[in-house]
Amino acid sequence: MQAHTLTPTEIFGNQVRHVVPLFQRPYVWNEQDQWAPLWEDVARVAEDVLTAPVGYGAPAVAPHFLGAIVLDQPAGPPGFLTMRQVIDGQQRLTTLQLMLNAAQRVAAQHGSTLHAQALQVLVRNQPEILQDPSEAYKVWPTDRDQDTFRAAMDGDGTLSAELAGSALVRGHDFFVRAIAEWSQVTGDPDKAAARLQALTQALRDHLKLVVIQLEPGDNAQVIFESLNSRGMPLLAADLIKNLVFQIAQARQLDVAGLYRKHWEQLDTDHWRLRVARGRQYVPRIDIFLHHWLITRTLREVPADRLYLSFKEHLPTPPDQLELPALLADLSRDAANYAALEQWPAGSAVGRFRYRVLQAMDSAVVTPVLLWLLRWTDQELPTVQRDKALAALESWLVRRALCRLTSKDINRLTLDLLRKLDETGPATAGDVTETFLAGQRADSRFWPSDDQVREALTTAPVYRTLLRARLRMVLEAVEEHRRTPKSEQPHCPRNLTIEHLLPQGWQTYWTAGLTEELATDRAALLHTIGNLTLVNNKLNPSMSNRPWTDEQAQSVGAADTGKLTELQKHTTLKINADIVLTAPHGWDVEQIRQRTAEFIERIIQIWPAPAVSAAVAALATAEKEKVPAGEVDEPEEESAPGQSIALTGKYRPLTDWLREQDAASLSVTFDELETVIGGPLAPSARTGSGYWYSQSNSLSKAIAAGGYQATRARLVDETVVLVRR
C-alpha cells in the first residue's frame, strides 16, 4: 500500500468518484461528537489564515490533520472518472463533502463567485463527462444513504419530513448555520467576503488527510480493522459485515445480490437501536449476533469479543467458507429473532418470550429458542418444539420460585444446545425434558413439586421476588383460572400487585387481635396467597380499609370496605374467587388456604416431568437416610367427586378420622405417627406446604377421612384438622 498526506484539493480536485460499498454501515456522525468539534478545528485554521502575515518569508499556516482514509481502486469498465472504493473513512469523507458543499452555498450567497467556484470543483464533477447523474458527486454513499445525501447536497428546499430528519441533512444544515455565523454574513458584506475567502483557503489547502491507497495483494480487512477506532466506534456487526463482504468481493461473488438478500434487512434503525441488556444499552444487532454465534459455535462467546469470535469460527483458509449458506443461516435467524414479538400471547413461543425472556429476564437461554425456531415443521414438529420450551420455562420458573442460584444457566444452555445439536430436531422436546430432568447438581436440578410447595408456603415472595417475576406468576395463575372459552383468555399486562391483608393492617384490623395472630399475620403478609392484581394501585386509605362495607362503616373508615374496592378495580378470576370464599373477612386462615391453592396451580402451570417426582423422592430419602419404605408411595387417583380409597401406609389415619365427630382436631405429629403406626414423610416436618397440598399421600388420606389440614406449625409439630 501507499500512504500520502493530501489536501481536499488534491483528493477532490480532479474528476473523481469515491464510492462507499453498499455493505458498509450508514452515516452515523452527529453534532455533539463529530460535527461541532470538526467545525471548531476548521474555524481555528480559518482564523489563522485570516490573521496570517502576507509576504515572502511569512510563516506558513499550520495545517490541521483530519485523520486517515483507506481507498482501493477496483477493476471496472473504462470511463472518464477515476473510481475509488472507500475501505475506511467513509464517515470522514462524507462529512468533509457536507462541509465543503455548505461553505460553497454560503459563499455563493454572501461571498464572491470566485470563492464559490473554487469550492464547487471539490464537490461536483463536470456534467459533460458523466454517464450517470449520480456520478456528479465526488463521494457516493452506501445505498441506504443515497437519497438523503442527494437531498443534503442539492438542497432544493422541498424535503420530506423523513429526509429533513436524516443525519446527513441535519449535518449539512449545521455546517451552513455555523459557517454563516462565523462569516458574519449579516454584518459588513466586505468583512464577510474576506472571512469566506479565508475559510475557502483553509478548506482547500490547510486541511490534511492521510490517504492510504491499497495495491494488489493488500488485505483491506486487516487495514480496516486497525483503523476502526477512529471517529464513531464501529459496531461488532459492522466489522463482521465488512469481513464477510470483503471475502465475497475477493471471491468475485454477487456482492450486491448477497447483501440485498441477506443483510439489507439488518441495516435499519431497528437493529442499530440500543436496547437494555442488564444495566447496559447495547445495539439490538450486537445482542442478536451474540445469541446467534452461540448457536453456531456451541461454545461461550464473550459479549465484548463478538467479532473475534466470528473470525475464529471461520474456516482457514477463508475460501473454504460457504458464504451464501452462512449468510442465509444468519438472515433466517435474524428474521426469527425480529419476529418474536409477533407470536400470539397464547402460543408456546409467545409465552416463553414474555415469561422467560421479558419477565424472568433470562435472555441467556435465547440461543435455545433461536435453535428451535430455525427448523421447519417437518424437521421439528410443533408439539416437540412447544414441549422443549415448556420444559425449559418450567425449569427456570421453578428454580426462581425456590430461590435457587442462576449462576450456571449459561453453561447449562451450552450443554443443552450441544445435546440438541447431537440428537437433531425431530425429538427436541423429549431431549430437552430428559436432559433437564437428569440434572443433579445443586445449580442445575429441576425442583420437585414438594420443593416448590415448601419454598412458597411461607416465603415472603413480595420481598424476595423481583416485581416483574412476581407479577408474571400471578398473571399465569389468573390465566390458568380462566376457562379456554373465555372471551379474554389472557390476563392484562402491567397490573399492580396489591396486598389483601393490608401492609398497614394495624390501622383498622386490630379487633380481637392476639399476640399469636399478630405473629401469624407478620409471617404471612407477603406470601403469595395474600397478593393479587388490580388495574390501578389503591391509595393507602383504600388499601388499609376493613374488609367489608359493614366493618368499614362501623369504625367510620369509609362507606365501602376493601373487598368492594377490589371489585371496582379488577374483574380478574382470582379476585372473583375471593368474593365467593371470603365474603365476611380475610385473615391468616384464608391466606394459608389461598396460598396452598395458588401453589397447586403453579405446579400445574409449570409441571416437572413425571420422572423427576420419583427421582426427587428417592434422592430425598437417600440424603436424609430415610428407609425406602418411609417414602410416600403413589396412590391411585380417584374420579372427581368420589371418595378416595387408600391402600397405602396412611390407611389407618383415614379410618381413624372417619370415626371422629369433632369439627376440628388439634393433634401433634407424634400422635399422628401413633395412629399411622409409622413415621410421617420427612417433608411433613420440614415444610408446612406439605400439609396443604392436595396431591401427596398424607393429604389424600386426611381428605378421605373427611378433614383438611390447617395451621400446621413445624416449630410445635402440631396441626389442626378441620372437617371439610
C-alpha positions in Angstrom: 0.0 0.0 0.0 1.0 3.6 -0.4 0.3 6.4 2.1 0.3 10.1 1.2 -0.7 13.2 3.1 -3.2 15.1 0.8 -5.3 18.2 1.0 -9.0 18.3 -0.1 -7.9 19.9 -3.3 -5.6 17.0 -4.1 -8.3 14.4 -3.1 -11.3 16.0 -4.8 -9.8 18.5 -7.4 -9.8 16.0 -10.3 -12.7 14.3 -11.9 -13.0 11.5 -9.3 -15.7 9.4 -7.6 -15.3 7.9 -4.2 -17.8 5.1 -3.8 -18.8 3.6 -0.5 -19.6 -0.1 -0.8 -23.2 -0.9 -0.2 -22.3 -3.3 2.6 -20.7 -0.6 4.8 -22.7 0.9 7.6 -24.8 4.0 7.1 -23.9 7.6 8.1 -23.9 7.9 11.9 -22.0 11.0 12.8 -23.7 13.7 14.9 -23.3 17.2 16.1 -22.0 16.7 19.6 -19.4 14.1 18.9 -18.2 15.0 15.4 -19.7 18.0 13.6 -19.1 20.6 16.3 -15.6 19.5 17.2 -14.6 19.3 13.5 -16.0 22.8 12.8 -14.2 24.2 15.8 -10.9 22.9 14.3 -11.6 24.2 10.8 -12.7 27.6 12.1 -9.5 27.9 14.1 -7.5 27.2 10.9 -9.6 29.8 9.0 -8.8 32.4 11.8 -5.1 31.6 11.4 -5.4 32.2 7.6 -7.3 35.4 8.1 -4.7 36.9 10.5 -1.6 35.4 9.0 1.1 37.9 7.7 1.3 38.1 3.9 4.5 38.3 2.0 7.8 36.5 1.3 9.2 34.7 4.3 6.0 34.9 6.3 5.3 31.8 8.4 3.0 29.2 6.9 -0.3 28.4 8.4 -0.1 25.2 10.3 -2.4 22.5 8.7 -5.0 20.5 10.6 -5.0 16.7 10.2 -8.4 15.1 9.9 -7.2 11.5 10.2 -6.7 8.6 7.7 -8.8 7.1 5.0 -8.2 3.9 3.0 -9.0 3.7 -0.7 -8.9 0.9 -3.2 -9.1 1.2 -7.0 -11.4 -1.6 -8.1 -11.4 -3.0 -11.6 -14.3 -1.7 -13.6 -15.5 -0.5 -17.0 -13.5 2.3 -18.6 -14.9 5.9 -18.2 -13.8 9.5 -17.8 -13.9 9.4 -13.9 -11.2 8.0 -11.7 -13.0 5.5 -9.4 -12.0 4.8 -5.8 -13.7 2.4 -3.3 -13.7 3.7 0.3 -12.5 0.9 2.5 -12.3 3.0 5.7 -13.0 6.7 6.4 -16.4 7.0 4.7 -17.9 9.0 7.7 -15.0 11.4 7.5 -15.1 11.8 3.7 -18.9 12.2 3.6 -18.8 14.9 6.4 -16.0 16.7 4.6 -18.2 16.8 1.5 -21.1 18.2 3.5 -18.9 20.9 5.0 -17.4 21.9 1.6 -20.8 22.0 0.0 -22.2 24.1 2.9 -19.3 26.5 2.5 -19.9 26.7 -1.2 -23.6 27.5 -0.7 -22.8 30.3 1.8 -20.1 31.7 -0.4 -22.4 31.8 -3.4 -24.9 33.8 -1.4 -22.7 36.1 0.5 -19.2 36.0 -0.9 -17.8 36.1 -4.4 -18.3 33.9 -7.4 -14.6 33.0 -7.4 -14.7 31.6 -3.9 -17.9 29.6 -4.6 -16.4 28.2 -7.8 -13.2 27.2 -6.0 -15.3 25.1 -3.6 -17.7 23.9 -6.3 -15.0 21.9 -8.1 -14.4 20.0 -4.9 -18.0 18.7 -4.6 -19.1 18.3 -8.2 -17.7 16.6 -11.3 -18.1 18.2 -14.7 -21.5 17.3 -16.1 -20.2 17.0 -19.6 -18.3 13.8 -18.9 -20.9 12.0 -16.8 -22.5 8.7 -17.8 -25.0 8.7 -14.9 -26.4 11.6 -12.8 -25.1 10.1 -9.6 -21.5 10.5 -10.9 -21.8 14.2 -10.3 -21.0 13.7 -6.6 -17.3 13.3 -5.6 -18.5 10.9 -2.8 -21.3 8.4 -3.3 -22.5 6.8 -0.1 -24.0 3.4 0.6 -27.4 2.8 -1.0 -29.3 3.4 2.2 -27.9 7.0 2.4 -28.0 7.9 -1.3 -31.4 9.7 -1.3 -30.6 11.7 1.8 -27.1 12.6 0.6 -28.5 13.9 -2.6 -31.1 15.9 -0.7 -28.5 17.4 1.5 -26.1 18.3 -1.3 -28.8 19.6 -3.7 -30.8 21.4 -1.0 -33.9 22.3 -3.1 -35.9 23.2 0.0 -38.7 20.7 -0.7 -37.6 17.9 1.6 -40.0 15.4 3.2 -40.1 15.1 6.9 -38.1 11.8 6.7 -35.4 13.3 4.6 -35.2 16.5 6.6 -34.7 14.5 9.8 -31.8 12.4 8.4 -28.3 12.7 9.9 -26.9 13.8 6.5 -29.4 16.7 6.0 -29.0 17.8 9.6 -25.2 17.7 9.3 -25.3 19.9 6.2 -27.7 22.3 7.9 -25.4 22.5 10.9 -22.4 23.5 8.7 -24.5 26.1 6.8 -25.5 27.7 10.1 -22.1 27.5 11.6 -20.3 29.0 8.5 -22.8 31.8 8.1 -22.5 32.7 11.8 -18.7 32.6 11.7 -18.5 34.6 8.5 -20.8 37.3 10.0 -22.8 37.4 6.8 -25.5 39.6 8.4 -22.9 42.4 9.0 -20.4 44.1 6.8 -20.5 42.4 3.3 -16.8 43.1 2.7 -15.8 41.6 6.0 -18.0 38.6 5.3 -16.3 38.2 1.9 -12.9 38.3 3.5 -13.7 35.7 6.1 -15.3 33.4 3.4 -12.1 33.8 1.4 -10.0 32.7 4.4 -12.4 29.8 5.0 -12.2 28.7 1.4 -8.4 28.7 1.5 -8.4 26.8 4.8 -10.8 24.1 3.4 -8.9 23.7 0.2 -5.3 23.8 1.2 -4.8 23.7 5.0 -6.7 20.5 5.9 -4.8 17.2 5.6 -5.8 13.6 5.4 -3.5 10.6 5.3 -4.7 8.7 2.2 -3.8 5.0 2.2 -4.0 3.7 -1.3 -4.2 -0.1 -1.5 -2.2 -2.1 -4.0 -2.9 -5.6 -5.4 -2.4 -8.2 -2.7 -3.1 -5.8 0.2 -5.6 -7.1 2.8 -8.3 -4.5 3.0 -10.0 -6.0 6.0 -6.8 -6.0 8.2 -6.3 -2.3 7.5 -10.0 -1.6 8.1 -9.8 -3.3 11.5 -6.7 -1.4 12.5 -8.4 1.9 11.8 -11.9 1.2 13.1 -11.4 3.0 16.4 -11.3 6.4 14.6 -14.5 8.6 14.6 -17.7 6.9 15.7 -16.8 3.4 17.1 -17.9 0.6 14.8 -20.4 -2.0 16.0 -19.3 -5.6 16.1 -21.9 -6.1 13.3 -20.1 -3.5 11.1 -16.8 -5.4 11.4 -18.5 -8.7 10.7 -20.4 -7.3 7.7 -17.2 -5.8 6.2 -15.3 -9.0 6.7 -17.9 -11.2 5.1 -18.4 -8.9 2.1 -14.7 -8.3 1.6 -14.4 -12.1 1.3 -17.3 -12.2 -1.1 -15.8 -9.4 -3.2 -12.4 -11.2 -3.3 -14.1 -14.4 -4.5 -16.0 -12.4 -7.1 -19.4 -13.4 -5.8 -22.5 -11.4 -6.4 -21.9 -8.9 -3.5 -24.9 -6.7 -4.3 -27.2 -9.8 -4.6 -25.9 -11.4 -1.3 -26.2 -8.1 0.5 -29.8 -7.3 -0.6 -31.0 -10.9 0.0 -29.4 -11.5 3.4 -28.0 -8.4 5.1 -30.0 -5.4 3.9 -32.7 -6.1 6.5 -30.1 -5.7 9.2 -29.1 -2.2 8.1 -32.1 -0.4 9.6 -32.6 1.8 12.7 -34.5 -1.0 14.3 -31.3 -3.2 14.5 -29.0 -0.3 15.5 -31.2 0.9 18.3 -29.7 0.4 21.7 -31.8 -1.7 24.0 -31.4 -2.8 27.6 -29.1 -5.8 28.4 -28.8 -5.9 32.1 -27.6 -2.5 33.1 -26.1 -1.7 29.7 -27.7 -0.4 26.5 -26.4 -2.4 23.5 -27.3 -2.2 19.8 -30.0 -4.8 19.1 -28.0 -6.3 16.3 -25.0 -7.0 18.5 -27.3 -8.7 21.0 -28.7 -10.9 18.3 -25.2 -11.7 16.9 -24.2 -12.8 20.4 -27.0 -15.3 20.6 -26.5 -16.4 17.0 -22.8 -17.0 17.5 -23.5 -19.2 20.5 -25.9 -21.4 18.4 -23.3 -21.6 15.6 -20.2 -22.3 17.7 -21.8 -24.2 20.6 -19.4 -22.5 23.0 -19.3 -19.5 25.2 -18.9 -16.2 23.4 -17.8 -13.2 25.4 -20.1 -10.2 24.7 -17.1 -7.9 24.1 -15.4 -10.3 21.6 -18.1 -10.9 19.0 -16.0 -10.0 16.0 -13.0 -12.0 17.1 -15.3 -15.0 18.0 -16.8 -14.7 14.5 -13.3 -14.7 12.8 -12.2 -17.7 14.9 -15.3 -19.5 13.8 -14.5 -19.1 10.1 -12.6 -21.9 8.4 -8.9 -21.5 7.4 -8.3 -20.5 4.7 -11.5 -18.4 4.2 -12.1 -19.6 0.7 -13.4 -22.8 2.2 -16.3 -20.8 3.7 -19.7 -21.5 2.2 -20.5 -17.8 2.3 -24.0 -17.9 0.8 -25.1 -20.6 3.3 -23.6 -18.7 6.2 -25.5 -15.5 5.3 -28.7 -17.4 4.7 -28.4 -19.0 8.1 -27.8 -15.6 9.8 -30.6 -13.8 8.0 -33.1 -16.6 8.8 -32.3 -16.5 12.5 -32.4 -12.7 12.4 -35.8 -12.8 10.9 -37.0 -15.2 13.6 -35.4 -13.0 16.3 -37.1 -9.9 14.9 -40.5 -11.7 14.8 -40.5 -12.9 18.4 -42.9 -10.1 19.4 -45.4 -11.1 16.7 -46.1 -14.5 18.2 -49.6 -14.8 19.8 -49.6 -14.4 23.5 -51.2 -17.8 23.9 -48.6 -19.7 21.8 -45.8 -21.5 23.5 -43.3 -19.2 21.8 -45.3 -16.1 22.8 -45.5 -17.3 26.4 -41.8 -18.2 26.5 -40.8 -14.7 25.1 -42.9 -12.9 27.7 -42.4 -15.1 30.7 -38.8 -16.1 30.3 -37.1 -13.5 28.2 -39.0 -10.5 29.4 -40.4 -11.1 32.9 -37.8 -13.5 34.1 -35.1 -11.5 32.3 -33.4 -14.8 31.3 -32.1 -13.8 27.9 -29.2 -16.2 28.4 -31.4 -19.0 27.1 -32.3 -17.2 23.8 -29.9 -19.3 21.8 -32.0 -22.3 22.6 -35.1 -20.5 21.4 -33.3 -19.5 18.1 -32.2 -23.1 17.6 -35.7 -24.4 18.0 -37.2 -21.8 15.6 -34.7 -22.4 12.8 -36.3 -25.7 11.8 -39.4 -26.3 9.6 -42.5 -28.1 10.9 -41.4 -31.2 9.1 -37.9 -31.2 10.7 -39.1 -30.2 14.2 -42.8 -31.0 14.9 -44.6 -28.1 16.7 -45.5 -30.4 19.6 -41.9 -31.2 20.2 -40.8 -27.5 19.9 -43.5 -26.5 22.4 -42.6 -29.3 24.7 -39.0 -28.1 24.8 -40.0 -24.6 25.5 -42.4 -25.6 28.2 -39.8 -27.8 29.9 -37.2 -25.0 29.9 -39.7 -22.5 31.1 -40.8 -24.8 34.0 -37.2 -25.5 34.9 -36.4 -21.7 35.1 -39.5 -20.6 36.9 -39.4 -23.4 39.5 -35.7 -22.6 40.3 -36.6 -18.9 40.6 -39.5 -19.6 42.9 -37.3 -21.8 45.1 -34.7 -19.1 45.2 -32.0 -21.3 43.7 -28.9 -20.0 42.0 -28.8 -18.9 38.4 -25.1 -18.7 38.1 -24.8 -21.9 35.9 -27.6 -21.2 33.4 -25.1 -20.1 30.7 -23.2 -23.3 30.8 -26.4 -25.4 31.1 -27.6 -23.6 28.0 -24.5 -24.6 26.1 -24.7 -28.2 27.2 -28.4 -28.3 26.2 -27.6 -26.9 22.8 -24.8 -29.4 22.2 -27.2 -32.2 23.2 -29.9 -30.9 20.8 -27.3 -30.5 18.0 -26.2 -34.1 18.6 -29.7 -35.6 18.6 -31.3 -33.4 15.9 -34.6 -31.5 15.8 -37.1 -34.3 15.5 -37.2 -35.2 19.2 -36.1 -31.8 20.6 -38.9 -31.7 23.2 -38.2 -35.2 24.6 -34.5 -34.5 24.6 -34.9 -31.1 26.4 -37.1 -32.6 29.1 -34.9 -35.6 29.7 -31.8 -33.5 29.8 -33.2 -31.1 32.4 -34.8 -33.9 34.5 -31.4 -35.6 34.6 -29.5 -32.7 36.1 -28.4 -33.5 39.7 -26.0 -30.6 40.6 -27.3 -28.0 43.1 -27.0 -25.4 40.4 -29.0 -27.4 37.9 -31.6 -29.7 39.4 -35.3 -29.3 38.5 -37.2 -28.7 41.7 -39.9 -31.2 42.6 -43.5 -30.4 43.5 -42.8 -30.8 47.2 -39.8 -28.5 46.9 -41.9 -25.8 45.3 -44.6 -26.2 48.0 -42.0 -26.0 50.7 -40.4 -22.9 49.2 -43.7 -21.0 48.6 -45.8 -21.8 51.6 -44.3 -19.3 53.9 -42.0 -17.4 51.5 -42.4 -13.6 51.5 -42.4 -13.5 47.8 -43.4 -9.9 47.6 -39.9 -9.1 49.0 -37.9 -11.9 47.6 -39.0 -12.0 44.0 -38.5 -9.2 41.5 -41.7 -7.4 40.7 -41.8 -8.4 37.1 -41.3 -12.1 38.0 -44.0 -12.0 40.8 -46.4 -10.2 38.5 -45.9 -12.8 35.8 -46.6 -15.7 38.3 -49.8 -14.0 39.4 -50.8 -13.5 35.7 -50.1 -17.1 35.0 -52.3 -18.2 37.9 -55.1 -15.9 36.6 -54.8 -17.3 33.1 -54.9 -20.9 34.5 -58.0 -20.0 36.4 -59.8 -18.8 33.2 -61.7 -21.3 31.0 -60.4 -22.0 27.5 -63.6 -20.5 26.0 -63.2 -17.2 27.9 -63.5 -14.1 25.7 -60.3 -12.8 27.2 -58.1 -15.9 27.9 -55.0 -13.8 28.7 -54.5 -11.7 31.7 -53.9 -8.0 31.0 -50.3 -6.9 31.4 -48.7 -4.3 33.8 -51.3 -4.6 36.5 -50.4 -3.6 40.1 -49.7 -6.1 42.8 -51.9 -5.5 45.9 -51.9 -7.0 49.4 -55.3 -8.4 50.5 -54.4 -8.2 54.2 -53.0 -4.7 54.1 -49.4 -3.9 54.8 -50.9 -1.3 57.2 -53.3 -3.7 58.8 -52.6 -2.1 62.3 -54.9 0.8 61.3 -58.3 -1.0 61.2 -57.6 -4.7 61.7 -56.9 -4.9 65.4 -60.3 -6.2 66.7 -59.7 -9.5 68.5 -56.0 -9.3 67.9 -53.8 -11.7 69.9 -50.1 -12.0 70.0 -50.3 -15.2 68.1 -52.5 -13.7 65.4 -50.2 -10.7 65.0 -47.2 -13.1 64.6 -49.0 -15.1 62.0 -50.0 -12.0 60.1 -46.4 -10.8 60.0 -45.3 -14.2 58.7 -47.9 -14.5 56.0 -48.3 -10.8 55.0 -46.1 -11.1 51.9 -46.8 -14.7 50.9 -48.4 -15.4 47.5 -51.8 -16.2 49.0 -52.1 -12.6 50.3 -51.3 -11.0 46.9 -53.5 -10.1 44.0 -53.6 -7.9 40.9 -55.6 -4.7 40.4 -55.9 -2.3 37.5 -54.6 0.7 39.5 -52.7 0.9 42.7 -55.1 1.5 45.6 -54.2 4.5 47.7 -53.4 3.9 51.3 -56.8 4.9 52.6 -58.4 2.3 50.4 -55.8 -0.4 50.8 -55.9 -0.3 54.6 -59.7 -0.3 55.0 -61.6 -3.0 56.9 -62.6 -5.9 54.7 -66.4 -5.5 54.4 -68.6 -2.4 53.9 -70.2 -3.0 57.3 -66.9 -3.2 59.1 -65.7 -0.1 57.3 -68.8 1.8 58.3 -68.7 0.6 61.9 -65.3 2.2 62.5 -66.0 5.3 60.5 -63.3 4.5 57.9 -65.4 4.8 54.7 -68.7 3.7 53.2 -67.1 0.8 51.5 -64.7 -1.9 52.6 -61.6 -3.2 50.8 -63.4 -6.1 49.2 -65.7 -3.7 47.4 -62.8 -1.5 46.3 -61.0 -4.5 44.9 -64.1 -5.4 42.9 -64.1 -1.9 41.4 -60.6 -2.1 40.3 -60.5 -5.5 38.7 -62.5 -8.3 37.0 -59.9 -11.0 37.5 -61.0 -14.5 38.3 -58.6 -14.7 41.2 -60.4 -11.8 42.8 -63.8 -13.1 42.0 -62.9 -16.2 43.9 -62.2 -14.1 47.0 -65.8 -12.8 46.9 -67.1 -16.4 47.0 -64.7 -17.8 49.6 -64.2 -14.8 51.9 -67.2 -12.5 51.8 -67.2 -11.8 55.5 -63.5 -11.5 56.4 -59.9 -12.1 55.4 -57.1 -13.3 57.6 -54.4 -15.8 58.1 -56.5 -19.0 57.5 -57.8 -17.6 54.2 -54.2 -16.6 53.3 -53.0 -20.1 54.0 -55.7 -21.7 52.0 -55.3 -19.4 49.1 -51.5 -19.9 49.2 -52.0 -23.7 49.0 -54.4 -23.3 46.1 -52.0 -21.0 44.2 -49.1 -23.3 44.8 -51.1 -26.2 43.3 -51.9 -24.1 40.3 -48.3 -23.1 39.9 -47.3 -26.7 40.0 -49.8 -27.5 37.2 -48.8 -24.4 35.1 -45.1 -25.4 35.3 -45.1 -29.1 35.8 -42.0 -31.2 36.5 -41.6 -34.3 34.3 -43.1 -37.4 35.8 -39.7 -39.0 36.2 -38.4 -36.1 38.4 -41.0 -36.7 41.2 -39.9 -40.3 41.7 -36.2 -39.3 41.4 -36.6 -36.4 43.9 -38.4 -38.7 46.4 -35.6 -41.3 46.2 -33.0 -38.6 46.4 -34.6 -37.1 49.5 -34.8 -40.5 51.2 -31.2 -41.2 50.4 -30.0 -37.8 51.5 -31.9 -37.9 54.8 -31.1 -41.6 55.3 -34.8 -42.5 55.5 -35.7 -46.1 54.9 -37.2 -46.7 51.5 -40.4 -47.8 53.0 -40.9 -44.4 54.6 -41.0 -42.6 51.3 -44.5 -41.7 50.2 -46.0 -44.4 48.0 -48.1 -43.2 45.0 -51.8 -43.8 45.3 -54.4 -44.4 42.7 -56.3 -41.2 41.8 -60.0 -41.2 42.2 -62.5 -39.7 39.8 -63.8 -36.2 40.7 -66.5 -36.3 43.4 -65.7 -39.9 44.5 -64.2 -40.7 47.9 -60.6 -41.8 47.9 -59.9 -45.4 48.6 -56.4 -45.8 50.0 -54.4 -48.9 50.5 -51.0 -47.4 51.5 -49.5 -46.8 54.9 -51.8 -43.9 55.7 -55.0 -46.0 55.5 -55.1 -46.3 59.4 -55.3 -42.5 59.5 -58.2 -42.4 57.1 -60.1 -45.0 59.2 -59.4 -43.1 62.4 -60.6 -39.8 61.1 -63.8 -41.3 59.8 -64.6 -42.3 63.4 -64.2 -38.8 64.7 -67.1 -36.5 65.4 -65.3 -33.2 66.3 -65.5 -30.2 63.9 -61.7 -29.8 64.4 -58.9 -31.8 65.8 -55.7 -30.4 67.2 -53.1 -33.2 67.1 -49.3 -33.5 67.3 -47.1 -35.1 64.7 -46.2 -37.8 67.2 -49.9 -38.6 67.8 -50.5 -38.9 64.1 -47.5 -41.3 63.8 -49.0 -43.4 66.6 -52.3 -43.6 64.6 -50.5 -44.4 61.4 -48.2 -46.9 63.1 -45.1 -45.5 61.4 -43.2 -42.2 60.7 -44.6 -39.3 58.7 -42.8 -38.5 55.4 -39.7 -36.2 56.1 -41.3 -33.3 54.2 -44.1 -33.2 56.8 -41.6 -31.9 59.4 -39.6 -29.7 57.1 -42.2 -27.8 55.0 -45.6 -26.6 56.1 -46.7 -26.5 52.5 -46.7 -30.3 52.5 -49.8 -30.3 54.8 -51.8 -28.0 52.5 -51.0 -30.0 49.3 -53.9 -31.9 47.7 -51.7 -34.4 45.9 -49.4 -36.2 48.4 -50.4 -39.4 50.1 -50.9 -37.8 53.6 -53.2 -35.1 52.3 -55.3 -37.6 50.4 -55.6 -39.8 53.5 -56.8 -36.8 55.5 -59.3 -35.8 52.8 -60.6 -39.3 52.5 -61.3 -39.1 56.3 -63.4 -36.0 55.8 -60.9 -33.4 57.1 -58.3 -31.0 55.8 -55.2 -29.7 57.4 -54.9 -26.1 58.6 -52.4 -24.2 60.9 -49.6 -26.7 60.5 -46.9 -25.4 62.9 -43.5 -27.0 62.4 -42.0 -25.5 65.5 -44.5 -27.1 67.8 -45.1 -30.0 65.5 -48.8 -29.6 65.6 -51.6 -29.4 63.1 -55.3 -28.6 63.2 -57.5 -30.8 61.1 -60.9 -29.2 60.2 -63.9 -31.1 59.0 -64.5 -30.5 55.2 
